[in-house]
GROMACS .gro file of C-alpha atoms in nm:
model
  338
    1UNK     CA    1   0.000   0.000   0.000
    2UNK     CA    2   0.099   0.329  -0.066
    3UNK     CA    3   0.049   0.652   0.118
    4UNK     CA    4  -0.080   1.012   0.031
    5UNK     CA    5  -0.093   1.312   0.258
    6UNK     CA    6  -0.374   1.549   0.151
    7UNK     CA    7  -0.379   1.956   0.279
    8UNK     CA    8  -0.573   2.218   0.218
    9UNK     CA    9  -0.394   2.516   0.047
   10UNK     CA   10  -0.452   2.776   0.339
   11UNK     CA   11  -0.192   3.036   0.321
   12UNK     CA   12   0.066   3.060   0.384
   13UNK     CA   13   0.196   2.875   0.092
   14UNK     CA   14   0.547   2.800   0.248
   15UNK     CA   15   0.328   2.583   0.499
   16UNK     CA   16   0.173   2.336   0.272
   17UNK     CA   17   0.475   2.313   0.085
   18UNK     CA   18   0.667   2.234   0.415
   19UNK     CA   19   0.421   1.978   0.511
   20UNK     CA   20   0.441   1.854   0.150
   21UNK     CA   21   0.830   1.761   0.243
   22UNK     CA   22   0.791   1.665   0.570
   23UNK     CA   23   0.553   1.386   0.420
   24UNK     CA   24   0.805   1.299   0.216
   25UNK     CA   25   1.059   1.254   0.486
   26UNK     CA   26   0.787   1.050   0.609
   27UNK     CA   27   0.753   0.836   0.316
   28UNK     CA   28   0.402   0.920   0.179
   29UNK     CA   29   0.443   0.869  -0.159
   30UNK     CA   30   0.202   1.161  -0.297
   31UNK     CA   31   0.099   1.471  -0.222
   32UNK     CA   32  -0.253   1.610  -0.290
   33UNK     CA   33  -0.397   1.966  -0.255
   34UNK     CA   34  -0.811   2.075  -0.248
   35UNK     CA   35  -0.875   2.233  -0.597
   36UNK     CA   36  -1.173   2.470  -0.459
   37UNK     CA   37  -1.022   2.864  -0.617
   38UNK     CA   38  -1.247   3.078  -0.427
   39UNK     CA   39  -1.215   2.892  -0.057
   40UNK     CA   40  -0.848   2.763  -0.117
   41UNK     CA   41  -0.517   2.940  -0.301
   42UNK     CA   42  -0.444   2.828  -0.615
   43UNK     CA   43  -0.366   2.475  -0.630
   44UNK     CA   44  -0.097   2.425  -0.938
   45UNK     CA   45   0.117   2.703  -0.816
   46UNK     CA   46   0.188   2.533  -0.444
   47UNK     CA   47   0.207   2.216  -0.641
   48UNK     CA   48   0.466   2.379  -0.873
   49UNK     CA   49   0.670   2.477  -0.555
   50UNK     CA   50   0.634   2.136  -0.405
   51UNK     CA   51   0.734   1.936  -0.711
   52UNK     CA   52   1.053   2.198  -0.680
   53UNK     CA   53   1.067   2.129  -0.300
   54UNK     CA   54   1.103   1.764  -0.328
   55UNK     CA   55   1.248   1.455  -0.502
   56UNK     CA   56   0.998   1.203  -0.487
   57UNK     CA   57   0.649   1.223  -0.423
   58UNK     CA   58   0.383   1.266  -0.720
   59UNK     CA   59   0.152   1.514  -0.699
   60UNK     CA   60  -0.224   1.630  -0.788
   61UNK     CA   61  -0.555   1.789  -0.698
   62UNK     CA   62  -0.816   1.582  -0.496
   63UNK     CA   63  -0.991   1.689  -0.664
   64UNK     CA   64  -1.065   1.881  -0.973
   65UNK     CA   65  -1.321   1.890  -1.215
   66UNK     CA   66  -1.479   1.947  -1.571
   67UNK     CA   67  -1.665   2.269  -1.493
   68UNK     CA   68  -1.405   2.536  -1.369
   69UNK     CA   69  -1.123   2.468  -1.603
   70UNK     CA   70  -1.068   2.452  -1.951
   71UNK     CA   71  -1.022   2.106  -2.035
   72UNK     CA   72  -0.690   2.168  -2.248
   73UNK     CA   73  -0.560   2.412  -1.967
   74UNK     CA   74  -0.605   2.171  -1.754
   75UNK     CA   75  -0.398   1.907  -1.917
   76UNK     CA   76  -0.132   2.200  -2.019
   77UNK     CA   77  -0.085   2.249  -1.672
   78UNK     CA   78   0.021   1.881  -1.612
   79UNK     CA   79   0.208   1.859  -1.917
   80UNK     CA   80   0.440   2.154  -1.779
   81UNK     CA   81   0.500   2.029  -1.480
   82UNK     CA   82   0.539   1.686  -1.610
   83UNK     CA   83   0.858   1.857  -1.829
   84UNK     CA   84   0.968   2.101  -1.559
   85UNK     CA   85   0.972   1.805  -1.290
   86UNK     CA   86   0.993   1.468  -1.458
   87UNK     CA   87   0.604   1.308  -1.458
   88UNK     CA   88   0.555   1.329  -1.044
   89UNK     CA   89   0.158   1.423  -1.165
   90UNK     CA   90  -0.191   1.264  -1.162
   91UNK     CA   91  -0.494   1.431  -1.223
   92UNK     CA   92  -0.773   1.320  -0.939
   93UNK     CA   93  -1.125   1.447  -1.101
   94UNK     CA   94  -1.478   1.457  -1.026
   95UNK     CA   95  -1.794   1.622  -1.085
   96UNK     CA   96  -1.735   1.875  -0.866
   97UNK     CA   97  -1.868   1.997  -0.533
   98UNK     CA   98  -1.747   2.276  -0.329
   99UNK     CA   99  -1.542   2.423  -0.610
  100UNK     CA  100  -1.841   2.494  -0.843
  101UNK     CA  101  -2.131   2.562  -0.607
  102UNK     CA  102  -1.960   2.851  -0.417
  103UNK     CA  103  -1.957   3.051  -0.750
  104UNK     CA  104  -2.326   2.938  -0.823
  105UNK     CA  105  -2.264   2.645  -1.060
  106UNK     CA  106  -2.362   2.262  -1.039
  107UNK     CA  107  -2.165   1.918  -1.074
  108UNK     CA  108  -2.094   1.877  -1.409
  109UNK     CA  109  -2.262   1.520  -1.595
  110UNK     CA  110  -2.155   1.203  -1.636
  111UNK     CA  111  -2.117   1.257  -1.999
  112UNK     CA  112  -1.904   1.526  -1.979
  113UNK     CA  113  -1.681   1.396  -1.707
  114UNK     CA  114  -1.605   1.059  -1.949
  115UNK     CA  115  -1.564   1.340  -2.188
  116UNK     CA  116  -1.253   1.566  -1.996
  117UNK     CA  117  -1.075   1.239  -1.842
  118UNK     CA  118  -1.015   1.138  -2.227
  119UNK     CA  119  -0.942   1.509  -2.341
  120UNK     CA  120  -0.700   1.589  -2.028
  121UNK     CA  121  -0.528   1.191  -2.069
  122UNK     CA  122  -0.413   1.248  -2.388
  123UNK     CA  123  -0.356   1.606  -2.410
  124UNK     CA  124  -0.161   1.539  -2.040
  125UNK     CA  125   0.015   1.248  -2.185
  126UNK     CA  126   0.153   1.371  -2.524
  127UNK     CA  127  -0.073   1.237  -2.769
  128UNK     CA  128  -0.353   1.410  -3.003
  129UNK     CA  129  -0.737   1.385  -2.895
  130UNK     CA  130  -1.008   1.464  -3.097
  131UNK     CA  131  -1.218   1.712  -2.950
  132UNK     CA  132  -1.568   1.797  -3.134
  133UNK     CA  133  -1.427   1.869  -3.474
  134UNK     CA  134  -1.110   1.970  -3.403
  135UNK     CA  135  -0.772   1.782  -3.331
  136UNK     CA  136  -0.569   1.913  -3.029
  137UNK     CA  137  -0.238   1.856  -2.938
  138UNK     CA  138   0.038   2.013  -2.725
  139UNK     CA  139   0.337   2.062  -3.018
  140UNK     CA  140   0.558   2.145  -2.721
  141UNK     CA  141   0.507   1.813  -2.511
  142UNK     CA  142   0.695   1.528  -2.497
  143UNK     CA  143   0.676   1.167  -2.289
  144UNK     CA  144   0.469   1.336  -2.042
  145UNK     CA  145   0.230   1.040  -1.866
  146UNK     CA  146  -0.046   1.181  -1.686
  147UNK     CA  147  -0.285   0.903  -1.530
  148UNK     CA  148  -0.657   1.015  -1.449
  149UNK     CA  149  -0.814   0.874  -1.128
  150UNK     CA  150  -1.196   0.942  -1.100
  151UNK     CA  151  -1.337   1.037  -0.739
  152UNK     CA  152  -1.730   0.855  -0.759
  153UNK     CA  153  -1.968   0.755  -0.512
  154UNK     CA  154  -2.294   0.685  -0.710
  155UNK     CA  155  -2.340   0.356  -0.959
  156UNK     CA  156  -2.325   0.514  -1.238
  157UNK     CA  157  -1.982   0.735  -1.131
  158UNK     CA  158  -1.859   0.387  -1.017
  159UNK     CA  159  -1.918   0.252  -1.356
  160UNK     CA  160  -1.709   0.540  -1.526
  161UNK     CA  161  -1.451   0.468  -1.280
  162UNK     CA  162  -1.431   0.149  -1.382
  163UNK     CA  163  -1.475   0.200  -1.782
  164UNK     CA  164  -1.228   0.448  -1.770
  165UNK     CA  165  -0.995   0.589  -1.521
  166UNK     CA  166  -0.645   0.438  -1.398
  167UNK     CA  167  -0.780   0.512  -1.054
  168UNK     CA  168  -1.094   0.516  -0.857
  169UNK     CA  169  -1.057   0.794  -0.544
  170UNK     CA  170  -1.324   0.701  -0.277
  171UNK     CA  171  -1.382   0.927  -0.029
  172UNK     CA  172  -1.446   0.760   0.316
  173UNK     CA  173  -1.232   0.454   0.489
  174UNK     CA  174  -1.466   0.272   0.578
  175UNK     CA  175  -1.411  -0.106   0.482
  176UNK     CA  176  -1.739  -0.252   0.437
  177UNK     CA  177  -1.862   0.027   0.227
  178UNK     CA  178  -1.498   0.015   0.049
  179UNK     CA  179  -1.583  -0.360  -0.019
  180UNK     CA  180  -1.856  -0.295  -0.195
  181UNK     CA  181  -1.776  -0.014  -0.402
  182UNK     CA  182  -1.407  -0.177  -0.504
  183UNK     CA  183  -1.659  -0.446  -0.664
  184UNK     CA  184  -1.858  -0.285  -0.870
  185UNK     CA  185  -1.541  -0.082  -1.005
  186UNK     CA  186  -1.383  -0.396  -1.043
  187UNK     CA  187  -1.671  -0.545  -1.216
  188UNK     CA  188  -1.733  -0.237  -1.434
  189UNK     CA  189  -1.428  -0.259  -1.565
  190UNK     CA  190  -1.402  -0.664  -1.661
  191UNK     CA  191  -1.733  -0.597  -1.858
  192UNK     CA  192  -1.584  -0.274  -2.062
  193UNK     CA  193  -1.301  -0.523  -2.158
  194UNK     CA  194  -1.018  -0.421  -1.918
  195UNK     CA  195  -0.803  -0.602  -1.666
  196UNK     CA  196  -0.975  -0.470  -1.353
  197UNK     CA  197  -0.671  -0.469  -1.132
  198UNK     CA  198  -0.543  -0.225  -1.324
  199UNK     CA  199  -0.765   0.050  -1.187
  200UNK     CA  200  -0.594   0.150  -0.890
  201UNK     CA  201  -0.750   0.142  -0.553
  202UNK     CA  202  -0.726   0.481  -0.342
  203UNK     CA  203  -0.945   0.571  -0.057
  204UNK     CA  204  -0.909   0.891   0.212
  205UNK     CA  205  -1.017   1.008   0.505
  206UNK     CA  206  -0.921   1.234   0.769
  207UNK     CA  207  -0.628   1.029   1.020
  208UNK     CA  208  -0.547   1.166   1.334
  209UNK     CA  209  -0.290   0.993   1.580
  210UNK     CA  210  -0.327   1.003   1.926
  211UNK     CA  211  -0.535   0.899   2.233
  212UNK     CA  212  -0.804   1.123   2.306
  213UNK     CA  213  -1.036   1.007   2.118
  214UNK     CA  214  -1.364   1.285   2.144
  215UNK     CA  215  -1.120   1.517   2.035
  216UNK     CA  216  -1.019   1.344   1.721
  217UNK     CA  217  -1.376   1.302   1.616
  218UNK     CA  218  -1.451   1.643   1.627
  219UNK     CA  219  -1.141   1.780   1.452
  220UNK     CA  220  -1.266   1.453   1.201
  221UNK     CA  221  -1.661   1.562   1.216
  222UNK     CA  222  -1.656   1.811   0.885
  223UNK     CA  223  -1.560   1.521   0.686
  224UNK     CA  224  -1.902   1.324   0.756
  225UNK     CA  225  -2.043   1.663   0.636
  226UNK     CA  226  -1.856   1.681   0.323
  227UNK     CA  227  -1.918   1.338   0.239
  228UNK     CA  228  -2.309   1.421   0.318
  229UNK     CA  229  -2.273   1.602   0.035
  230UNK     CA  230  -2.268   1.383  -0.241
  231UNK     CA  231  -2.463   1.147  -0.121
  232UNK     CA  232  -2.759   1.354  -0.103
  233UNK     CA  233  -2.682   1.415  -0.448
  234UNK     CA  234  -2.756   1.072  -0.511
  235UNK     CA  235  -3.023   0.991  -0.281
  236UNK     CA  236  -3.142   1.288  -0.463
  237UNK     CA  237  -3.135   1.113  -0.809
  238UNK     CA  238  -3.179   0.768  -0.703
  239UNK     CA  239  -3.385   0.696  -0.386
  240UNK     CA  240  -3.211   0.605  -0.061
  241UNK     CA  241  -3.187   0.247  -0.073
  242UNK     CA  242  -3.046   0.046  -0.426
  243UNK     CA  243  -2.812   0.259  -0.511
  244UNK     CA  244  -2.531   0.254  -0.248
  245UNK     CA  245  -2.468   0.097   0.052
  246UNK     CA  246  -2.843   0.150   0.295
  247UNK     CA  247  -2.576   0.305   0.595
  248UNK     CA  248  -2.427   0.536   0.379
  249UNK     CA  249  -2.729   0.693   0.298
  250UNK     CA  250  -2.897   0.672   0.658
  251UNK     CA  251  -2.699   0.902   0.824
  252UNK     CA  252  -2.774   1.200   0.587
  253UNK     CA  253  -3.197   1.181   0.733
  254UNK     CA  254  -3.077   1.484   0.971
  255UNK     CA  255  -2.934   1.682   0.733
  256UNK     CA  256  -3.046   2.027   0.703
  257UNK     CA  257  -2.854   2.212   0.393
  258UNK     CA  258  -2.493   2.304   0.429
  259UNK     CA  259  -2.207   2.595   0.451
  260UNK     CA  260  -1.969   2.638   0.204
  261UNK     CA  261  -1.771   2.874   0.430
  262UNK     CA  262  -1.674   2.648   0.661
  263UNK     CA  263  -1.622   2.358   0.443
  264UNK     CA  264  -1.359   2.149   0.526
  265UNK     CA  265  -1.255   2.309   0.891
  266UNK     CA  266  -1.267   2.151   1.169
  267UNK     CA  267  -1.496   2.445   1.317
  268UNK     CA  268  -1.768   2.367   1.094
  269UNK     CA  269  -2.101   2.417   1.255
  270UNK     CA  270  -2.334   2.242   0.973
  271UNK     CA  271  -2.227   1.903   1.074
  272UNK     CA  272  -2.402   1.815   1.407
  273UNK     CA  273  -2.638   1.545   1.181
  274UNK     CA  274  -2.275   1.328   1.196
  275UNK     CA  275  -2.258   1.075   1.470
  276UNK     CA  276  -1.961   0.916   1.599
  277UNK     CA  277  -2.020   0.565   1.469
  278UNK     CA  278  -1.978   0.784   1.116
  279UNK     CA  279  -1.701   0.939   1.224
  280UNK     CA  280  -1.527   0.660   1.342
  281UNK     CA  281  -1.671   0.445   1.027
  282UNK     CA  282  -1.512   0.737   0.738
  283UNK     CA  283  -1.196   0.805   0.920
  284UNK     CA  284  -0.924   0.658   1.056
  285UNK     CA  285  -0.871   0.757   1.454
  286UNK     CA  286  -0.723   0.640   1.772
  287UNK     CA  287  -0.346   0.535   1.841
  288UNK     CA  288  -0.079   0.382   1.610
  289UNK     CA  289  -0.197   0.038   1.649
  290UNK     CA  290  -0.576   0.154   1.584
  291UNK     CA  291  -0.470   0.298   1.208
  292UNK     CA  292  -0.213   0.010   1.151
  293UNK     CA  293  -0.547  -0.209   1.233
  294UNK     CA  294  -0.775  -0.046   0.994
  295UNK     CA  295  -0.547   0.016   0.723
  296UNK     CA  296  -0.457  -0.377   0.727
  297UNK     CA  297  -0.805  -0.427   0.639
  298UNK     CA  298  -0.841  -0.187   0.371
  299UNK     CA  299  -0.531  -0.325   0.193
  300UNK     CA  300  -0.656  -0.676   0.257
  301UNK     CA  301  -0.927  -0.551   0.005
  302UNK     CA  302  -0.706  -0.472  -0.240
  303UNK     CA  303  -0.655  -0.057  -0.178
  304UNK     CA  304  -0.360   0.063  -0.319
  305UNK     CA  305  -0.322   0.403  -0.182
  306UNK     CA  306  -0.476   0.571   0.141
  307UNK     CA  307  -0.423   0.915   0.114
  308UNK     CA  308  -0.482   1.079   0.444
  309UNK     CA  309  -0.656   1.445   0.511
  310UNK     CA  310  -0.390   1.607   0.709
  311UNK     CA  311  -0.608   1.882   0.856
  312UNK     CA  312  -0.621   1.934   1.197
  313UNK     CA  313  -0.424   2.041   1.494
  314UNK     CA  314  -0.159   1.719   1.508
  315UNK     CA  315  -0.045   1.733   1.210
  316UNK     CA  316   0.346   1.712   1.256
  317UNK     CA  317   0.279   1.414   1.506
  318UNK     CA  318   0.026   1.230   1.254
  319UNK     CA  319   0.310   1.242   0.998
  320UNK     CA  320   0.577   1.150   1.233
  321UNK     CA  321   0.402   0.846   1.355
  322UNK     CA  322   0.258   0.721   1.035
  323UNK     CA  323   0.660   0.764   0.934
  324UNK     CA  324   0.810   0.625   1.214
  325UNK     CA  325   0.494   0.335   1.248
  326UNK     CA  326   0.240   0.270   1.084
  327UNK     CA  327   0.368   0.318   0.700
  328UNK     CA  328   0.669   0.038   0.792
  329UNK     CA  329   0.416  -0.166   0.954
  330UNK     CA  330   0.174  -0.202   0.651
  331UNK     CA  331   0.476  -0.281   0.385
  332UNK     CA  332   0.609  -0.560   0.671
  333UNK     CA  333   0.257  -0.689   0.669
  334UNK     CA  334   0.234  -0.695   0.275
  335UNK     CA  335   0.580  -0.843   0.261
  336UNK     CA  336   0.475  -1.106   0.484
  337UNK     CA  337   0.195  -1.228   0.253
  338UNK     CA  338   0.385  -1.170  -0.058
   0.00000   0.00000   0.00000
């Protein structure tokens, strides 16, 4: 399993891009930012100076999306870095949430998600792409490899996953609902015709270190909120049982609209509909040997990545002991089996 430290581009900038290094000390293996303009700096500029700050982790937003960015400025933006800093990129994309709604837009469709993970691949990865009638390329790109992982939650984002992306990003840690959603990834891509281990597995929550445990869950609590979300989304669309799991919809019965403004913070006061068998379900909390637990199980399931929200008021010690712990303890465990 690999690891991925995720922050929040609050300035200052020098502080995510410390963090950013300090995980790499650490030996996370990527580094991912929020891609939300308004609420959040500028994403691909901090990732620019981290790429520069570092030697070895790959980088990329968790997550973008269709509706805010020019497709082809999009992928330009990976292909530069790609050349500046060797290809240390992936592009994690959705629909969108936070990043569209706080200027007054909506999640973009399905259609035109399957449409901008094709149009960013290529145009991220060196090659041509027909887009409508005309034929893009970037002249000035060489051997850049960008791969596109595809954050979903609902069946018919878990199918696209599947169909198409190199990576599926799900959003909670939980391991029965991680169980069942790595399945019908797994399955949607066997029927489009691909090898369906070659999606790769990443899920993320919010992991916090440490032993008092209250505290944890409400530094943790937003999440539950976040995640809230998009599932009403698709409760929305497709009733509250089918679709996904009955007990990730459930919790959401109490919830009573949301605030963008304190999305993502700790301090968030929209989120008291989130109990603490949620919280304790999405994230991962408690001690060293609590995480090392739960993050055995999730790799047991075939996750490739857990890329942990780093957001809270521990996060020099979460790094340290997921360095000095927890990350050598899951690659002895995997060794062991292999």
């Amino acid at each position: 399993m690999e690891f991925g430290a995720v922050f929040q581009t609050n300035p200052p900038a020098s502080r995510v891009v410390q963090l950013a290094q300090l995980a790499e000390v650490h030996g996370f293996s990527h580094v991912w930012t929020f891609d939300s303009h308004i609420l959040w700096q500028e994403p691909y500029v901090i990732l620019s100076a981290v790429l520069g700050a570092t030697r070895r982790v790959t980088v990329g937003p968790f997550v973008t999306n269709p509706a805010t960015r020019d497709w082809s400025v999009t992928a330009s933006t990976f292909a530069t870095l790609n050349d500046m800093y060797g290809n240390r990129t992936v592009c994690g994309i959705g629909r969108g949430d936070s990043a569209v709604r706080v200027g007054g837009g909506e999640p973009t469709t399905l259609k035109q998600l399957r449409e901008a993970v094709h149009v960013i691949r290529e145009l991220g990865s060196s090659r041509a792409v027909q887009h409508g009638d005309l034929t893009l390329r970037l002249p000035w790109s060489q051997g850049s490899e960008l791969p596109v992982w595809i954050a979903a939650y609902g069946p018919l984002a878990l199918q696209l996953a599947g169909e198409v992306g190199d990576g599926f990003i799900l959003q909670l840690a939980d391991p029965e609902i991680t169980k069942w959603m790595i399945e019908r990834v797994r399955t949607a891509a066997s029927d489009a015709g691909r090898d369906p281990m070659a999606v790769k597995i990443c899920v993320a929550g919010p992991a916090y270190v440490g032993d008092d445990l209250a505290h944890q869950r409400e530094q943790s609590r937003w999440f539950g909120g976040m995640v809230g979300n998009h599932v009403a989304d698709i409760v929305k669309k497709y009733g509250s049982h089918g679709a996904i799991p009955d007990d990730l919809a459930d919790y959401i019965a109490q919830r009573e609209g949301y605030d963008y403004s304190t999305h993502g913070k700790a301090d968030n006061d929209h989120v008291d509909f989130v109990p603490d068998a949620i919280v304790d379900r999405f994230c991962v909390l408690g001690d060293a040997d609590a995480h090392i637990e739960k993050l055995t199980r999730l790799q047991e399931l075939g996750v490739d990545q857990f890329a942990a929200y780093v957001m809270h008021d521990s996060k020099e010690e979460t790094l340290r002991q997921y360095g000095e712990r927890i990350i050598p303890a899951l690659r002895t465990s995997a060794a062991a089996r292999s």
